[in-house]
Amino acid sequence: MSAAAAARQILTQLHEVMASRLHPQAKLDRVVEVIGEVLDSEVCSIYLLREGMLELFATRGLEQSAVHVTQLAIGEGLNGIIAERSETLNLAEAAAHPDFAYRPETGEEKFHSFAGVPIVYRERAIGSLCVQHADPRRYEDIEIETLQTVAMVLSELIAHAGLVDDETAALGAAASGPVMLQGLTLVKGIAGGSAVYHQPRVHIDHVVAEDTEAERQRVYLAFDKMRDQIDTMASQAEFGVGGEHVDILQTYKMFAYDEGWGRRINEAIDAGLTAEAAIERVQQRTRMRMREIDDPLLADRMHDLEDLSNRLLRIVSGQLGTAATQGLKRDTILIARNLGPAELLEYDRRRLKGVILEEGSLTAHVVIVARAMGVPVIGRVRGLRGIVREGDEILVDADKGIAHVRPVQQTADLFAERFAQSRQRQAAYAEMRDIEPFTRDGTRIQVMMNAGLRDDLAALPLVGADGIGLFRTEFQFLVSATLPARERQTRLYRDVLEAAGDKPVIFRTVDIGGDKAVPYLDSVTSEHDENPAMGWRALRLALEREGLLKAQARSLLEAAAGRKLYVMFPMVSEPWEFDAAKAVFDGQLAFLKARKKPLPEAIRYGAMLEVPALAEVLDQLLPKVSFLSVGTNDLTQFLFAADRANPKLAERYDWLSPAILRFLARLTQGTVGSGVDLGICGEMGGRRLEALALLGLGFRRFSITPVAVGPIKELIRKVDLPQIEETMKRLLASPTASIRAELQAWAEANGIDTD
């Protein structure tokens, strides 16, 4: 008998049982008999969640005296593990499992094999359904699939019959009392607001189909609509030759048209499920497979299928859109499993105060955008939906990687003090807007800001920055489903230049690939670098995909007509790479000249110094460039061979360690007299103590986040350069592991606040 046939036979009998006038206990007693008979199982048991414990509610094959007596805590025993993790167990020898918990009153010692599945209702486990046999054996896939299908139907029947705790009661104190969540700091900052889910739950209230063919047609129509959406996205590739756009959304299209996926959904409908339940049923199977996959490449592909399942489920249920579509009504902490950068940008920045993700990583595209938006983000917080309710008050301390849900008054008061102090500091820094950053000895320091979005330019006059020292052009590529057209790029660059007025804007050419992979260039990055930050990315990728760099070069040249254009190439490792990139711009410049197109009044070319090797050939590079910008984020991880995406290493290597500071000192000394402007663009320059050290090393141009401009300008006005230069020489002459403590003490002695 097939899984669908077995499931349908069970469902048919379950309908009869549930429609009868039997009381709930009698119904469950009959349910386990039906399942056991159809599956020819010696034991079939149902455990349900009551008052926070899993209670044996009905059984065929175990001792009846154990019903309502045997209880397991969540996470205790095999059924407790199933409920805690919402995962399936299939064991030939149950007692060999490390979490096996023997309950003598059940009489289960004579049974060896065990298979159990969670009974899930509205994304939380409300119990477990299991079968057992005396003979040791693993259960066939069709048996497991039958159990999973039956468990889905049981979930609706059990919940509606009031046999388990309601959602709030089941969550207990975790849903009503204060809870502190721990996660990974992705973007630092503090924030407070009400919890809003990015994607409100799709509640599947009807699991059993009344008309199988009607449900099948609903799925077919949903598949057609989803495939049309994917095809439309894929057809919007706007430039590129050869393989550049052949692979656009290839994985999505492959899964969207995968016959096996559609067939599994059809089989679930054959078993008697509604369209929504069938999709959810197959999605549950996908999630279980994802947990078993160690290969990150395969896991990513399964994530693609998970995303498509969500899309299909929302189409078939008619529950489209996100919380951004509805608009935020109050200060909000956004809750999501994961987010794309474009999705984050849909939210009202005035209301979006923070983000908490169940997943997320330091190199995710959404983190790059959130940092530019100044939105604190915590990631890798497990079990959010089981703890946080829509509308709950949340205080986010992303500096420490924690969030307080439904905080007690004392915690709220402490946060209020921190918010007040932060506002006072920001008000003081705002007063620096129109004040030029001269040091005490009269040296003018250039303080510029980083940007990457059109909206970022609004901060330029507000913070009083000297210009845009780093405009990350890749943001437009990261938030787009396809390669941005040349005309679209031109509009963005022109808008940025117009918003900046007479202040300079340094455009960094596109830095994608490696740890900033985009789906439409998957063919480029499909080799899946083990060390993506050191892989095929940035200028390396752009020089290979010359069509991409040509389009960007022409866009920048056209946008800067009549103005000064500053162009900076990322991740230059050797001088010839700079030459090759500049040659692309020279070619486009000649093209525009030949057609008598308006041109920039002047062009200045520079390079990012992130790769240590470039420092060894400065004598060859300096005659070619007008400026250099040291990218301290990548430079530090390359110097220390420390992946900043690895949480164990993220804080291990201090920016004030002698190695990095001595390296930076050599750079400033190596550019003296060259006429090349040397600056810092990176997080290091936006920290007051680190900025103090950089001033002492000879750096006179900073490009930092907008929120750091005021604090750094205020710091500069307190510094006497000859004093700090002498201090840095002394500290680096015979340093300790980090000069942080000594420099901090010197700053305090000289009345400089570095917090």
PDB file of C-alpha atoms in Angstrom, residues 659-752:
ATOM      1  CA  ALA A 659      51.018  44.493  14.390  1.00  0.00           C
ATOM      2  CA  ILE A 660      48.208  46.447  12.751  1.00  0.00           C
ATOM      3  CA  LEU A 661      49.399  49.798  14.113  1.00  0.00           C
ATOM      4  CA  ARG A 662      52.977  49.280  12.937  1.00  0.00           C
ATOM      5  CA  PHE A 663      51.684  48.249   9.521  1.00  0.00           C
ATOM      6  CA  LEU A 664      49.588  51.425   9.295  1.00  0.00           C
ATOM      7  CA  ALA A 665      52.533  53.534  10.456  1.00  0.00           C
ATOM      8  CA  ARG A 666      54.638  52.138   7.589  1.00  0.00           C
ATOM      9  CA  LEU A 667      51.910  53.178   5.152  1.00  0.00           C
ATOM     10  CA  THR A 668      51.849  56.780   6.332  1.00  0.00           C
ATOM     11  CA  GLN A 669      55.641  56.928   6.249  1.00  0.00           C
ATOM     12  CA  GLY A 670      55.689  55.349   2.781  1.00  0.00           C
ATOM     13  CA  THR A 671      53.406  57.976   1.271  1.00  0.00           C
ATOM     14  CA  VAL A 672      55.179  61.037   2.692  1.00  0.00           C
ATOM     15  CA  GLY A 673      56.193  63.376  -0.126  1.00  0.00           C
ATOM     16  CA  SER A 674      54.326  61.388  -2.785  1.00  0.00           C
ATOM     17  CA  GLY A 675      51.454  63.845  -3.135  1.00  0.00           C
ATOM     18  CA  VAL A 676      49.035  60.938  -2.662  1.00  0.00           C
ATOM     19  CA  ASP A 677      46.220  61.547  -0.193  1.00  0.00           C
ATOM     20  CA  LEU A 678      46.100  58.664   2.321  1.00  0.00           C
ATOM     21  CA  GLY A 679      42.929  58.039   4.273  1.00  0.00           C
ATOM     22  CA  ILE A 680      41.090  55.532   6.411  1.00  0.00           C
ATOM     23  CA  CYS A 681      37.700  54.119   5.502  1.00  0.00           C
ATOM     24  CA  GLY A 682      36.478  51.475   7.846  1.00  0.00           C
ATOM     25  CA  GLU A 683      34.992  50.863  11.240  1.00  0.00           C
ATOM     26  CA  MET A 684      38.317  51.495  12.970  1.00  0.00           C
ATOM     27  CA  GLY A 685      38.242  55.174  12.040  1.00  0.00           C
ATOM     28  CA  GLY A 686      34.814  55.639  13.580  1.00  0.00           C
ATOM     29  CA  ARG A 687      35.883  54.575  17.081  1.00  0.00           C
ATOM     30  CA  ARG A 688      37.205  57.402  19.186  1.00  0.00           C
ATOM     31  CA  LEU A 689      40.163  55.651  20.841  1.00  0.00           C
ATOM     32  CA  GLU A 690      41.208  54.009  17.572  1.00  0.00           C
ATOM     33  CA  ALA A 691      40.806  57.328  15.741  1.00  0.00           C
ATOM     34  CA  LEU A 692      43.122  58.911  18.305  1.00  0.00           C
ATOM     35  CA  ALA A 693      45.744  56.289  17.492  1.00  0.00           C
ATOM     36  CA  LEU A 694      45.300  56.864  13.748  1.00  0.00           C
ATOM     37  CA  LEU A 695      45.842  60.603  14.183  1.00  0.00           C
ATOM     38  CA  GLY A 696      49.046  59.779  16.013  1.00  0.00           C
ATOM     39  CA  LEU A 697      50.156  57.584  13.107  1.00  0.00           C
ATOM     40  CA  GLY A 698      49.715  60.410  10.602  1.00  0.00           C
ATOM     41  CA  PHE A 699      46.276  59.860   9.064  1.00  0.00           C
ATOM     42  CA  ARG A 700      44.547  63.101   8.101  1.00  0.00           C
ATOM     43  CA  ARG A 701      41.460  61.839   6.221  1.00  0.00           C
ATOM     44  CA  PHE A 702      38.710  59.684   7.704  1.00  0.00           C
ATOM     45  CA  SER A 703      35.658  58.188   6.024  1.00  0.00           C
ATOM     46  CA  ILE A 704      33.286  56.727   8.583  1.00  0.00           C
ATOM     47  CA  THR A 705      29.622  55.981   9.249  1.00  0.00           C
ATOM     48  CA  PRO A 706      27.439  59.099   9.459  1.00  0.00           C
ATOM     49  CA  VAL A 707      26.662  58.588  13.152  1.00  0.00           C
ATOM     50  CA  ALA A 708      30.394  58.637  13.935  1.00  0.00           C
ATOM     51  CA  VAL A 709      31.124  61.953  12.182  1.00  0.00           C
ATOM     52  CA  GLY A 710      30.079  64.153  15.114  1.00  0.00           C
ATOM     53  CA  PRO A 711      31.960  62.148  17.773  1.00  0.00           C
ATOM     54  CA  ILE A 712      35.154  62.073  15.695  1.00  0.00           C
ATOM     55  CA  LYS A 713      34.996  65.795  14.894  1.00  0.00           C
ATOM     56  CA  GLU A 714      34.556  66.520  18.608  1.00  0.00           C
ATOM     57  CA  LEU A 715      37.555  64.292  19.411  1.00  0.00           C
ATOM     58  CA  ILE A 716      39.784  65.949  16.802  1.00  0.00           C
ATOM     59  CA  ARG A 717      39.276  69.389  18.354  1.00  0.00           C
ATOM     60  CA  LYS A 718      40.734  68.105  21.646  1.00  0.00           C
ATOM     61  CA  VAL A 719      43.892  66.605  20.139  1.00  0.00           C
ATOM     62  CA  ASP A 720      47.328  68.132  19.950  1.00  0.00           C
ATOM     63  CA  LEU A 721      48.952  66.276  17.046  1.00  0.00           C
ATOM     64  CA  PRO A 722      52.626  66.586  18.090  1.00  0.00           C
ATOM     65  CA  GLN A 723      51.734  65.155  21.517  1.00  0.00           C
ATOM     66  CA  ILE A 724      49.780  62.156  20.199  1.00  0.00           C
ATOM     67  CA  GLU A 725      52.372  61.472  17.489  1.00  0.00           C
ATOM     68  CA  GLU A 726      55.134  61.335  20.108  1.00  0.00           C
ATOM     69  CA  THR A 727      52.963  59.155  22.348  1.00  0.00           C
ATOM     70  CA  MET A 728      52.289  56.655  19.546  1.00  0.00           C
ATOM     71  CA  LYS A 729      55.982  56.426  18.696  1.00  0.00           C
ATOM     72  CA  ARG A 730      56.760  55.681  22.323  1.00  0.00           C
ATOM     73  CA  LEU A 731      54.009  53.088  22.715  1.00  0.00           C
ATOM     74  CA  LEU A 732      54.958  51.249  19.511  1.00  0.00           C
ATOM     75  CA  ALA A 733      58.679  51.241  20.285  1.00  0.00           C
ATOM     76  CA  SER A 734      58.258  48.610  23.025  1.00  0.00           C
ATOM     77  CA  PRO A 735      54.602  47.586  22.948  1.00  0.00           C
ATOM     78  CA  THR A 736      52.522  45.165  24.976  1.00  0.00           C
ATOM     79  CA  ALA A 737      50.015  42.795  23.346  1.00  0.00           C
ATOM     80  CA  SER A 738      47.695  45.793  22.921  1.00  0.00           C
ATOM     81  CA  ILE A 739      48.354  49.439  23.609  1.00  0.00           C
ATOM     82  CA  ARG A 740      44.666  50.010  24.419  1.00  0.00           C
ATOM     83  CA  ALA A 741      45.127  50.417  28.164  1.00  0.00           C
ATOM     84  CA  GLU A 742      48.125  52.742  27.855  1.00  0.00           C
ATOM     85  CA  LEU A 743      46.467  54.894  25.189  1.00  0.00           C
ATOM     86  CA  GLN A 744      43.259  55.056  27.233  1.00  0.00           C
ATOM     87  CA  ALA A 745      45.227  56.246  30.259  1.00  0.00           C
ATOM     88  CA  TRP A 746      47.020  58.898  28.173  1.00  0.00           C
ATOM     89  CA  ALA A 747      43.675  60.142  26.774  1.00  0.00           C
ATOM     90  CA  GLU A 748      42.155  60.439  30.252  1.00  0.00           C
ATOM     91  CA  ALA A 749      45.226  62.285  31.530  1.00  0.00           C
ATOM     92  CA  ASN A 750      44.835  64.775  28.679  1.00  0.00           C
ATOM     93  CA  GLY A 751      41.099  65.295  29.178  1.00  0.00           C
ATOM     94  CA  ILE A 752      40.008  63.330  26.108  1.00  0.00           C
TER      95      ILE A 752
END
